[in-house]
mmCIF file of C-alpha atoms in Angstrom:
data_model
loop_
_atom_site.group_PDB
_atom_site.id
_atom_site.type_symbol
_atom_site.label_atom_id
_atom_site.label_comp_id
_atom_site.label_asym_id
_atom_site.label_seq_id
_atom_site.Cartn_x
_atom_site.Cartn_y
_atom_site.Cartn_z
ATOM 1 C CA MET A 1 -20.269 -67.235 -22.052
ATOM 2 C CA ALA A 2 -16.496 -67.049 -21.682
ATOM 3 C CA THR A 3 -15.025 -65.698 -18.461
ATOM 4 C CA ILE A 4 -11.911 -63.717 -17.596
ATOM 5 C CA TYR A 5 -10.585 -66.812 -15.872
ATOM 6 C CA GLN A 6 -10.750 -68.790 -19.139
ATOM 7 C CA VAL A 7 -8.971 -65.945 -20.961
ATOM 8 C CA SER A 8 -6.255 -65.985 -18.297
ATOM 9 C CA GLU A 9 -5.819 -69.740 -18.601
ATOM 10 C CA LEU A 10 -5.734 -69.811 -22.405
ATOM 11 C CA ALA A 11 -3.288 -66.897 -22.637
ATOM 12 C CA GLY A 12 -1.126 -68.333 -19.879
ATOM 13 C CA VAL A 13 -1.076 -65.094 -17.872
ATOM 14 C CA SER A 14 -2.443 -63.894 -14.546
ATOM 15 C CA LEU A 15 -5.869 -62.359 -14.004
ATOM 16 C CA ALA A 16 -4.149 -59.073 -13.182
ATOM 17 C CA THR A 17 -2.416 -59.098 -16.566
ATOM 18 C CA VAL A 18 -5.689 -59.697 -18.393
ATOM 19 C CA SER A 19 -7.199 -56.794 -16.441
ATOM 20 C CA ARG A 20 -4.298 -54.527 -17.377
ATOM 21 C CA VAL A 21 -4.737 -55.364 -21.063
ATOM 22 C CA MET A 22 -8.465 -54.604 -20.919
ATOM 23 C CA ASN A 23 -7.714 -51.256 -19.263
ATOM 24 C CA ASN A 24 -4.993 -50.348 -21.817
ATOM 25 C CA ASN A 25 -2.290 -50.300 -19.166
ATOM 26 C CA ALA A 26 1.058 -49.409 -20.690
ATOM 27 C CA ARG A 27 2.933 -51.746 -18.349
ATOM 28 C CA VAL A 28 1.953 -54.763 -20.481
ATOM 29 C CA SER A 29 4.367 -55.748 -23.254
ATOM 30 C CA ASP A 30 3.122 -55.904 -26.827
ATOM 31 C CA LYS A 31 3.777 -59.677 -26.925
ATOM 32 C CA THR A 32 1.712 -60.322 -23.786
ATOM 33 C CA LYS A 33 -1.013 -57.992 -24.953
ATOM 34 C CA GLU A 34 -1.265 -59.875 -28.248
ATOM 35 C CA LYS A 35 -1.572 -63.227 -26.391
ATOM 36 C CA VAL A 36 -4.420 -61.879 -24.253
ATOM 37 C CA LEU A 37 -6.244 -60.305 -27.184
ATOM 38 C CA SER A 38 -5.918 -63.509 -29.211
ATOM 39 C CA ALA A 39 -7.340 -65.528 -26.318
ATOM 40 C CA MET A 40 -10.247 -63.089 -25.968
ATOM 41 C CA ALA A 41 -10.985 -63.335 -29.693
ATOM 42 C CA GLU A 42 -10.769 -67.150 -29.706
ATOM 43 C CA LEU A 43 -13.145 -67.430 -26.744
ATOM 44 C CA GLY A 44 -15.458 -64.655 -27.921
ATOM 45 C CA TYR A 45 -14.939 -62.921 -24.583
ATOM 46 C CA GLN A 46 -16.696 -59.569 -24.098
ATOM 47 C CA PRO A 47 -15.520 -57.537 -21.069
ATOM 48 C CA ASN A 48 -18.245 -56.443 -18.662
ATOM 49 C CA ALA A 49 -17.841 -52.666 -18.399
ATOM 50 C CA ILE A 50 -19.634 -52.439 -15.064
ATOM 51 C CA ALA A 51 -17.553 -55.212 -13.554
ATOM 52 C CA GLN A 52 -14.390 -53.592 -14.922
ATOM 53 C CA SER A 53 -15.243 -50.238 -13.359
ATOM 54 C CA LEU A 54 -15.962 -51.852 -10.007
ATOM 55 C CA ALA A 55 -12.722 -53.796 -10.064
ATOM 56 C CA SER A 56 -10.509 -50.922 -11.252
ATOM 57 C CA ASN A 57 -12.454 -47.992 -9.745
ATOM 58 C CA CYS A 58 -12.332 -46.494 -13.246
ATOM 59 C CA SER A 59 -15.264 -46.414 -15.652
ATOM 60 C CA ASN A 60 -13.374 -44.813 -18.572
ATOM 61 C CA SER A 61 -16.363 -42.504 -18.980
ATOM 62 C CA VAL A 62 -16.592 -38.719 -18.690
ATOM 63 C CA GLY A 63 -19.816 -36.862 -18.011
ATOM 64 C CA VAL A 64 -20.492 -33.883 -20.280
ATOM 65 C CA LEU A 65 -23.136 -31.348 -19.278
ATOM 66 C CA VAL A 66 -24.162 -28.671 -21.774
ATOM 67 C CA SER A 67 -26.855 -25.996 -21.712
ATOM 68 C CA GLU A 68 -28.640 -27.330 -24.796
ATOM 69 C CA LEU A 69 -28.281 -30.257 -27.167
ATOM 70 C CA HIS A 70 -29.305 -28.346 -30.302
ATOM 71 C CA GLY A 71 -27.490 -25.764 -32.387
ATOM 72 C CA PRO A 72 -24.065 -25.567 -34.044
ATOM 73 C CA PHE A 73 -22.319 -24.018 -31.014
ATOM 74 C CA PHE A 74 -22.954 -26.924 -28.641
ATOM 75 C CA GLY A 75 -22.644 -29.411 -31.491
ATOM 76 C CA ASP A 76 -19.068 -28.255 -32.139
ATOM 77 C CA MET A 77 -18.214 -28.394 -28.446
ATOM 78 C CA MET A 78 -19.619 -31.893 -27.908
ATOM 79 C CA SER A 79 -17.992 -33.168 -31.092
ATOM 80 C CA ALA A 80 -14.546 -31.920 -29.989
ATOM 81 C CA ILE A 81 -14.922 -33.439 -26.536
ATOM 82 C CA GLU A 82 -16.174 -36.804 -27.793
ATOM 83 C CA GLN A 83 -13.502 -37.119 -30.491
ATOM 84 C CA THR A 84 -10.686 -36.273 -28.097
ATOM 85 C CA LEU A 85 -11.885 -38.652 -25.393
ATOM 86 C CA ARG A 86 -12.596 -41.479 -27.838
ATOM 87 C CA SER A 87 -9.069 -41.219 -29.271
ATOM 88 C CA GLU A 88 -7.848 -42.229 -25.795
ATOM 89 C CA GLY A 89 -10.395 -44.995 -25.238
ATOM 90 C CA LYS A 90 -12.724 -42.918 -23.062
ATOM 91 C CA HIS A 91 -16.441 -42.424 -23.553
ATOM 92 C CA ALA A 92 -18.678 -39.378 -23.115
ATOM 93 C CA ILE A 93 -22.027 -39.503 -21.322
ATOM 94 C CA ILE A 94 -23.981 -36.383 -22.245
ATOM 95 C CA ALA A 95 -26.700 -34.541 -20.340
ATOM 96 C CA SER A 96 -28.394 -31.148 -20.711
ATOM 97 C CA GLY A 97 -28.983 -28.471 -18.088
ATOM 98 C CA HIS A 98 -31.236 -26.051 -20.020
ATOM 99 C CA SER A 99 -29.753 -23.062 -18.127
ATOM 100 C CA ASN A 100 -31.823 -23.993 -15.075
ATOM 101 C CA ALA A 101 -30.125 -24.311 -11.678
ATOM 102 C CA ASP A 102 -32.183 -27.279 -10.462
ATOM 103 C CA THR A 103 -31.799 -29.139 -13.761
ATOM 104 C CA GLU A 104 -28.073 -28.473 -13.915
ATOM 105 C CA GLN A 105 -27.565 -29.726 -10.368
ATOM 106 C CA ALA A 106 -29.709 -32.824 -10.973
ATOM 107 C CA SER A 107 -27.759 -33.584 -14.157
ATOM 108 C CA ILE A 108 -24.408 -33.223 -12.378
ATOM 109 C CA GLU A 109 -25.563 -35.601 -9.659
ATOM 110 C CA PHE A 110 -26.869 -38.037 -12.287
ATOM 111 C CA LEU A 111 -23.460 -38.101 -14.010
ATOM 112 C CA ILE A 112 -21.664 -38.597 -10.708
ATOM 113 C CA GLY A 113 -24.118 -41.411 -9.924
ATOM 114 C CA ARG A 114 -23.223 -43.041 -13.240
ATOM 115 C CA LYS A 115 -19.664 -43.392 -11.892
ATOM 116 C CA CYS A 116 -18.146 -40.983 -14.403
ATOM 117 C CA ASP A 117 -14.442 -40.540 -13.703
ATOM 118 C CA ALA A 118 -14.681 -36.794 -14.342
ATOM 119 C CA LEU A 119 -17.049 -34.107 -15.603
ATOM 120 C CA ILE A 120 -16.885 -31.414 -18.300
ATOM 121 C CA LEU A 121 -19.446 -28.740 -17.466
ATOM 122 C CA HIS A 122 -20.942 -25.898 -19.492
ATOM 123 C CA VAL A 123 -23.260 -24.606 -16.760
ATOM 124 C CA GLU A 124 -24.778 -21.157 -16.383
ATOM 125 C CA ALA A 125 -27.366 -21.204 -13.602
ATOM 126 C CA VAL A 126 -26.014 -23.401 -10.812
ATOM 127 C CA SER A 127 -24.347 -21.300 -8.111
ATOM 128 C CA ASP A 128 -20.634 -20.659 -7.677
ATOM 129 C CA GLY A 129 -20.986 -22.045 -4.155
ATOM 130 C CA TYR A 130 -22.282 -25.387 -5.395
ATOM 131 C CA LEU A 131 -19.352 -25.741 -7.805
ATOM 132 C CA ILE A 132 -16.844 -24.707 -5.133
ATOM 133 C CA ASP A 133 -18.297 -27.382 -2.831
ATOM 134 C CA LEU A 134 -18.085 -29.910 -5.667
ATOM 135 C CA ALA A 135 -14.367 -29.221 -6.023
ATOM 136 C CA ALA A 136 -13.894 -29.466 -2.249
ATOM 137 C CA LYS A 137 -15.447 -32.947 -2.320
ATOM 138 C CA GLY A 138 -12.744 -34.069 -4.736
ATOM 139 C CA VAL A 139 -14.919 -34.357 -7.854
ATOM 140 C CA SER A 140 -12.738 -34.027 -10.950
ATOM 141 C CA PHE A 141 -14.282 -31.494 -13.351
ATOM 142 C CA VAL A 142 -13.586 -28.705 -15.823
ATOM 143 C CA LEU A 143 -15.795 -25.660 -16.435
ATOM 144 C CA ILE A 144 -16.101 -24.245 -19.956
ATOM 145 C CA ASN A 145 -16.878 -20.523 -20.418
ATOM 146 C CA ARG A 146 -17.168 -19.764 -16.719
ATOM 147 C CA TYR A 147 -14.636 -18.326 -14.321
ATOM 148 C CA ILE A 148 -14.772 -18.751 -10.551
ATOM 149 C CA GLU A 149 -11.712 -17.345 -8.805
ATOM 150 C CA GLN A 150 -11.753 -19.829 -5.908
ATOM 151 C CA ILE A 151 -11.542 -22.783 -8.323
ATOM 152 C CA SER A 152 -9.719 -21.077 -11.197
ATOM 153 C CA THR A 153 -7.716 -24.228 -11.949
ATOM 154 C CA HIS A 154 -10.988 -25.875 -13.013
ATOM 155 C CA CYS A 155 -11.878 -23.128 -15.529
ATOM 156 C CA ILE A 156 -11.350 -22.804 -19.279
ATOM 157 C CA CYS A 157 -12.542 -19.408 -20.505
ATOM 158 C CA LEU A 158 -12.843 -17.110 -23.465
ATOM 159 C CA ASP A 159 -12.037 -13.434 -22.908
ATOM 160 C CA ASN A 160 -15.621 -12.368 -23.615
ATOM 161 C CA GLN A 161 -15.027 -8.733 -22.700
ATOM 162 C CA GLN A 162 -12.250 -8.503 -25.270
ATOM 163 C CA GLY A 163 -14.602 -10.063 -27.828
ATOM 164 C CA GLY A 164 -17.285 -7.457 -27.127
ATOM 165 C CA TYR A 165 -14.654 -4.751 -27.407
ATOM 166 C CA LEU A 166 -13.402 -6.041 -30.773
ATOM 167 C CA ALA A 167 -16.911 -6.122 -32.255
ATOM 168 C CA THR A 168 -17.695 -2.518 -31.332
ATOM 169 C CA GLN A 169 -14.214 -1.222 -32.120
ATOM 170 C CA HIS A 170 -14.617 -2.660 -35.627
ATOM 171 C CA VAL A 171 -17.722 -0.599 -36.463
ATOM 172 C CA LEU A 172 -16.247 2.479 -34.794
ATOM 173 C CA ASP A 173 -13.193 2.105 -37.044
ATOM 174 C CA LEU A 174 -15.671 2.096 -39.947
ATOM 175 C CA GLN A 175 -16.875 5.530 -38.756
ATOM 176 C CA HIS A 176 -20.139 4.344 -37.213
ATOM 177 C CA ALA A 177 -20.711 6.625 -34.213
ATOM 178 C CA GLN A 178 -24.317 5.558 -33.520
ATOM 179 C CA VAL A 179 -24.162 1.904 -32.531
ATOM 180 C CA ALA A 180 -27.001 -0.258 -31.181
ATOM 181 C CA TYR A 181 -26.491 -3.438 -29.210
ATOM 182 C CA ILE A 182 -28.489 -6.639 -28.655
ATOM 183 C CA SER A 183 -27.203 -8.431 -25.563
ATOM 184 C CA GLY A 184 -27.646 -11.913 -24.184
ATOM 185 C CA PRO A 185 -29.578 -12.463 -20.935
ATOM 186 C CA SER A 186 -28.212 -10.026 -18.338
ATOM 187 C CA TRP A 187 -27.834 -12.751 -15.682
ATOM 188 C CA LYS A 188 -25.339 -14.698 -17.779
ATOM 189 C CA GLN A 189 -21.672 -14.077 -17.105
ATOM 190 C CA ASP A 190 -20.621 -14.102 -20.754
ATOM 191 C CA ALA A 191 -23.414 -11.700 -21.758
ATOM 192 C CA GLN A 192 -22.344 -9.243 -19.068
ATOM 193 C CA ALA A 193 -18.714 -9.421 -20.167
ATOM 194 C CA ARG A 194 -19.531 -8.861 -23.857
ATOM 195 C CA LEU A 195 -21.701 -5.839 -23.028
ATOM 196 C CA ASN A 196 -18.925 -4.478 -20.818
ATOM 197 C CA GLY A 197 -16.546 -4.767 -23.765
ATOM 198 C CA HIS A 198 -19.005 -2.826 -25.922
ATOM 199 C CA LYS A 199 -19.232 -0.065 -23.318
ATOM 200 C CA LEU A 200 -15.460 0.110 -22.962
ATOM 201 C CA ALA A 201 -14.952 0.472 -26.726
ATOM 202 C CA LEU A 202 -17.448 3.365 -26.778
ATOM 203 C CA GLN A 203 -15.709 4.958 -23.805
ATOM 204 C CA ASP A 204 -12.293 4.714 -25.462
ATOM 205 C CA ALA A 205 -13.769 6.432 -28.536
ATOM 206 C CA ASP A 206 -15.314 9.218 -26.376
ATOM 207 C CA ILE A 207 -18.826 8.157 -27.350
ATOM 208 C CA ALA A 208 -21.475 8.223 -24.626
ATOM 209 C CA PHE A 209 -23.200 4.921 -23.887
ATOM 210 C CA ASP A 210 -26.952 5.156 -24.516
ATOM 211 C CA SER A 211 -28.987 2.509 -22.659
ATOM 212 C CA GLU A 212 -31.916 3.118 -25.039
ATOM 213 C CA LEU A 213 -29.811 1.640 -27.814
ATOM 214 C CA VAL A 214 -29.488 -1.661 -25.945
ATOM 215 C CA PHE A 215 -32.002 -4.511 -26.168
ATOM 216 C CA GLU A 216 -31.727 -7.584 -23.956
ATOM 217 C CA GLY A 217 -32.174 -10.746 -26.014
ATOM 218 C CA ASP A 218 -32.052 -14.428 -25.097
ATOM 219 C CA TYR A 219 -29.413 -15.715 -27.544
ATOM 220 C CA GLN A 220 -32.201 -17.103 -29.770
ATOM 221 C CA GLN A 221 -32.815 -15.996 -33.362
ATOM 222 C CA GLN A 222 -36.270 -14.553 -32.714
ATOM 223 C CA SER A 223 -34.935 -12.150 -30.094
ATOM 224 C CA GLY A 224 -32.690 -10.666 -32.770
ATOM 225 C CA SER A 225 -35.744 -9.875 -34.883
ATOM 226 C CA ALA A 226 -37.616 -8.517 -31.859
ATOM 227 C CA GLY A 227 -34.563 -6.519 -30.867
ATOM 228 C CA LEU A 228 -34.335 -4.749 -34.210
ATOM 229 C CA ASP A 229 -38.008 -3.796 -34.007
ATOM 230 C CA ALA A 230 -37.562 -2.500 -30.457
ATOM 231 C CA LEU A 231 -34.467 -0.482 -31.310
ATOM 232 C CA LEU A 232 -36.112 1.073 -34.375
ATOM 233 C CA GLY A 233 -39.115 1.829 -32.169
ATOM 234 C CA THR A 234 -37.013 4.101 -29.951
ATOM 235 C CA GLY A 235 -36.823 6.576 -32.813
ATOM 236 C CA LYS A 236 -33.070 6.898 -32.266
ATOM 237 C CA ALA A 237 -30.773 6.709 -35.259
ATOM 238 C CA PHE A 238 -28.136 3.998 -35.546
ATOM 239 C CA SER A 239 -26.121 2.779 -38.501
ATOM 240 C CA ALA A 240 -24.613 -0.355 -36.953
ATOM 241 C CA ILE A 241 -25.815 -3.050 -34.593
ATOM 242 C CA ILE A 242 -23.713 -5.436 -32.515
ATOM 243 C CA CYS A 243 -25.277 -8.755 -31.498
ATOM 244 C CA ALA A 244 -23.979 -10.850 -28.612
ATOM 245 C CA ASN A 245 -24.234 -14.022 -30.688
ATOM 246 C CA ASP A 246 -24.672 -15.095 -34.303
ATOM 247 C CA GLU A 247 -28.162 -16.533 -33.850
ATOM 248 C CA MET A 248 -29.509 -13.131 -32.818
ATOM 249 C CA ALA A 249 -27.520 -11.511 -35.631
ATOM 250 C CA SER A 250 -29.221 -13.811 -38.133
ATOM 251 C CA GLY A 251 -32.578 -12.740 -36.666
ATOM 252 C CA VAL A 252 -31.640 -9.106 -37.186
ATOM 253 C CA MET A 253 -30.651 -9.831 -40.787
ATOM 254 C CA THR A 254 -33.934 -11.622 -41.497
ATOM 255 C CA ARG A 255 -36.019 -8.802 -40.025
ATOM 256 C CA ALA A 256 -33.940 -6.135 -41.786
ATOM 257 C CA ARG A 257 -34.698 -7.735 -45.146
ATOM 258 C CA GLU A 258 -38.411 -7.838 -44.283
ATOM 259 C CA LEU A 259 -38.208 -4.103 -43.596
ATOM 260 C CA ASN A 260 -36.296 -3.516 -46.852
ATOM 261 C CA LEU A 261 -33.196 -2.332 -45.024
ATOM 262 C CA ASP A 262 -30.082 -2.948 -47.080
ATOM 263 C CA ILE A 263 -27.203 -4.717 -45.326
ATOM 264 C CA PRO A 264 -24.584 -3.262 -45.101
ATOM 265 C CA GLU A 265 -25.491 -0.094 -47.040
ATOM 266 C CA GLN A 266 -28.052 1.044 -44.478
ATOM 267 C CA LEU A 267 -27.159 -1.149 -41.534
ATOM 268 C CA SER A 268 -23.884 -2.841 -40.599
ATOM 269 C CA ILE A 269 -24.235 -5.972 -38.441
ATOM 270 C CA VAL A 270 -21.665 -7.805 -36.322
ATOM 271 C CA GLY A 271 -22.252 -11.090 -34.487
ATOM 272 C CA PHE A 272 -20.377 -13.206 -31.963
ATOM 273 C CA ASP A 273 -19.401 -16.923 -32.016
ATOM 274 C CA ASN A 274 -18.525 -17.511 -35.687
ATOM 275 C CA ILE A 275 -20.787 -20.551 -35.862
ATOM 276 C CA ILE A 276 -20.612 -22.558 -39.053
ATOM 277 C CA TYR A 277 -23.431 -20.840 -40.943
ATOM 278 C CA ALA A 278 -22.081 -17.309 -40.325
ATOM 279 C CA SER A 279 -20.061 -17.561 -43.527
ATOM 280 C CA TYR A 280 -23.126 -18.785 -45.481
ATOM 281 C CA LEU A 281 -25.549 -16.011 -44.523
ATOM 282 C CA TYR A 282 -26.273 -13.284 -47.054
ATOM 283 C CA PRO A 283 -24.364 -11.117 -46.763
ATOM 284 C CA THR A 284 -21.746 -13.158 -44.980
ATOM 285 C CA LEU A 285 -21.616 -12.200 -41.316
ATOM 286 C CA THR A 286 -18.798 -10.262 -39.712
ATOM 287 C CA THR A 287 -18.405 -11.862 -36.287
ATOM 288 C CA VAL A 288 -16.143 -12.513 -33.323
ATOM 289 C CA ASP A 289 -14.656 -15.978 -33.490
ATOM 290 C CA TYR A 290 -15.358 -18.134 -30.436
ATOM 291 C CA PRO A 291 -13.012 -21.148 -30.730
ATOM 292 C CA ILE A 292 -15.455 -23.494 -29.028
ATOM 293 C CA PHE A 293 -14.159 -26.606 -30.843
ATOM 294 C CA GLN A 294 -10.643 -25.905 -29.585
ATOM 295 C CA MET A 295 -11.959 -25.143 -26.093
ATOM 296 C CA GLY A 296 -13.927 -28.393 -26.027
ATOM 297 C CA LYS A 297 -10.803 -30.285 -27.072
ATOM 298 C CA MET A 298 -8.797 -28.492 -24.395
ATOM 299 C CA ALA A 299 -11.378 -29.398 -21.728
ATOM 300 C CA ALA A 300 -11.047 -33.048 -22.724
ATOM 301 C CA ASN A 301 -7.247 -32.764 -22.623
ATOM 302 C CA TYR A 302 -7.438 -31.346 -19.094
ATOM 303 C CA ILE A 303 -9.429 -34.395 -18.020
ATOM 304 C CA LEU A 304 -7.038 -36.775 -19.772
ATOM 305 C CA ALA A 305 -4.064 -35.114 -18.075
ATOM 306 C CA LYS A 306 -5.466 -34.599 -14.589
ATOM 307 C CA THR A 307 -7.775 -37.599 -14.204
ATOM 308 C CA TYR A 308 -6.096 -40.213 -16.384
ATOM 309 C CA ASP A 309 -2.481 -38.998 -15.970
ATOM 310 C CA LYS A 310 -1.819 -38.690 -19.695
ATOM 311 C CA SER A 311 1.481 -36.899 -20.212
ATOM 312 C CA GLY A 312 2.726 -34.632 -22.996
ATOM 313 C CA LEU A 313 -0.435 -32.549 -23.393
ATOM 314 C CA VAL A 314 -0.055 -28.777 -23.751
ATOM 315 C CA LEU A 315 -2.756 -27.155 -21.628
ATOM 316 C CA ARG A 316 -4.134 -23.610 -21.640
ATOM 317 C CA ASP A 317 -7.001 -22.063 -19.720
ATOM 318 C CA VAL A 318 -7.689 -18.725 -21.447
ATOM 319 C CA PHE A 319 -8.598 -18.301 -25.123
ATOM 320 C CA VAL A 320 -8.444 -14.971 -26.961
ATOM 321 C CA PRO A 321 -11.177 -14.095 -29.489
ATOM 322 C CA LYS A 322 -10.477 -12.624 -32.901
ATOM 323 C CA LEU A 323 -12.595 -10.722 -35.394
ATOM 324 C CA GLU A 324 -13.686 -12.339 -38.678
ATOM 325 C CA VAL A 325 -14.466 -9.505 -41.076
ATOM 326 C CA ARG A 326 -16.949 -10.397 -43.815
ATOM 327 C CA LYS A 327 -19.572 -8.574 -45.879
ATOM 328 C CA SER A 328 -22.203 -7.528 -43.297
ATOM 329 C CA SER A 329 -20.205 -4.511 -42.126
ATOM 330 C CA LYS A 330 -19.074 -1.563 -44.205
ATOM 331 C CA GLN A 331 -17.449 1.847 -43.919
ATOM 332 C CA LEU A 332 -20.090 4.497 -43.265
ATOM 333 C CA ALA A 333 -20.471 6.706 -46.314
#
């Protein structure tokens, strides 16, 4: 097996120069780089990633922690992160936290133990205090969809309250005065913010908030179906229903068809996220667009800029949602 010393000798350069070429250091001229690469190819030399990371104190890997590995939402986020990092010669190591504090913390510590240069975290259960301590220890990381004031420079967020407001304002503009709501889990920051937006839109329209017209779901499709049953079971009339994500909205649509409720003639439905299948549902789903692909890319750019000193990247930390109006909502007759 060829060694770095043999590469150095054949290329006629120092060991340090060979190391700089392997680590894509810009200080190496194109001519020298070509000599080193040719020598590596001729000798069949394969760099040892572990040895490289020990020598350079840089593993060129970024840990990515998400709540779940399934579903289009997290798929889009991971795809954006991986593509952006790979374009700069960095690699993603992915773990899942399953919205459990102990699992999230164990996964973070696993990624740190793997010598990741930085972390991109979509975490929901681990405490603010733990993350504040992590920052104090000098760990390089970015949070997606979570805001902690003490470490605000680590946070990339969507204005979830504005998104909740837009969804409800839309059906109010369509003359729906009796509006039901299926929320995400009440302990989640984004679910709270979206429900607050819903309440604010009702308040601005001088419509009293009715807690009986709210069902707490879990962001899964089946809780949308269960939510519709529960809301109909209250005996209270409503002509529109806002769902805190598209998966629950699809559950509502499925159950509505089983109950022979026409969408949108008898029931207007609005979701949140604008995941890929929202435009393929029947009828197509009106929803609040959550630019998770762009946010994932931005998180990766933050790491490239702050951890790897890549210049020229335009960075932003707050994203604004917008409404995608489709066929599942209609003016009340």
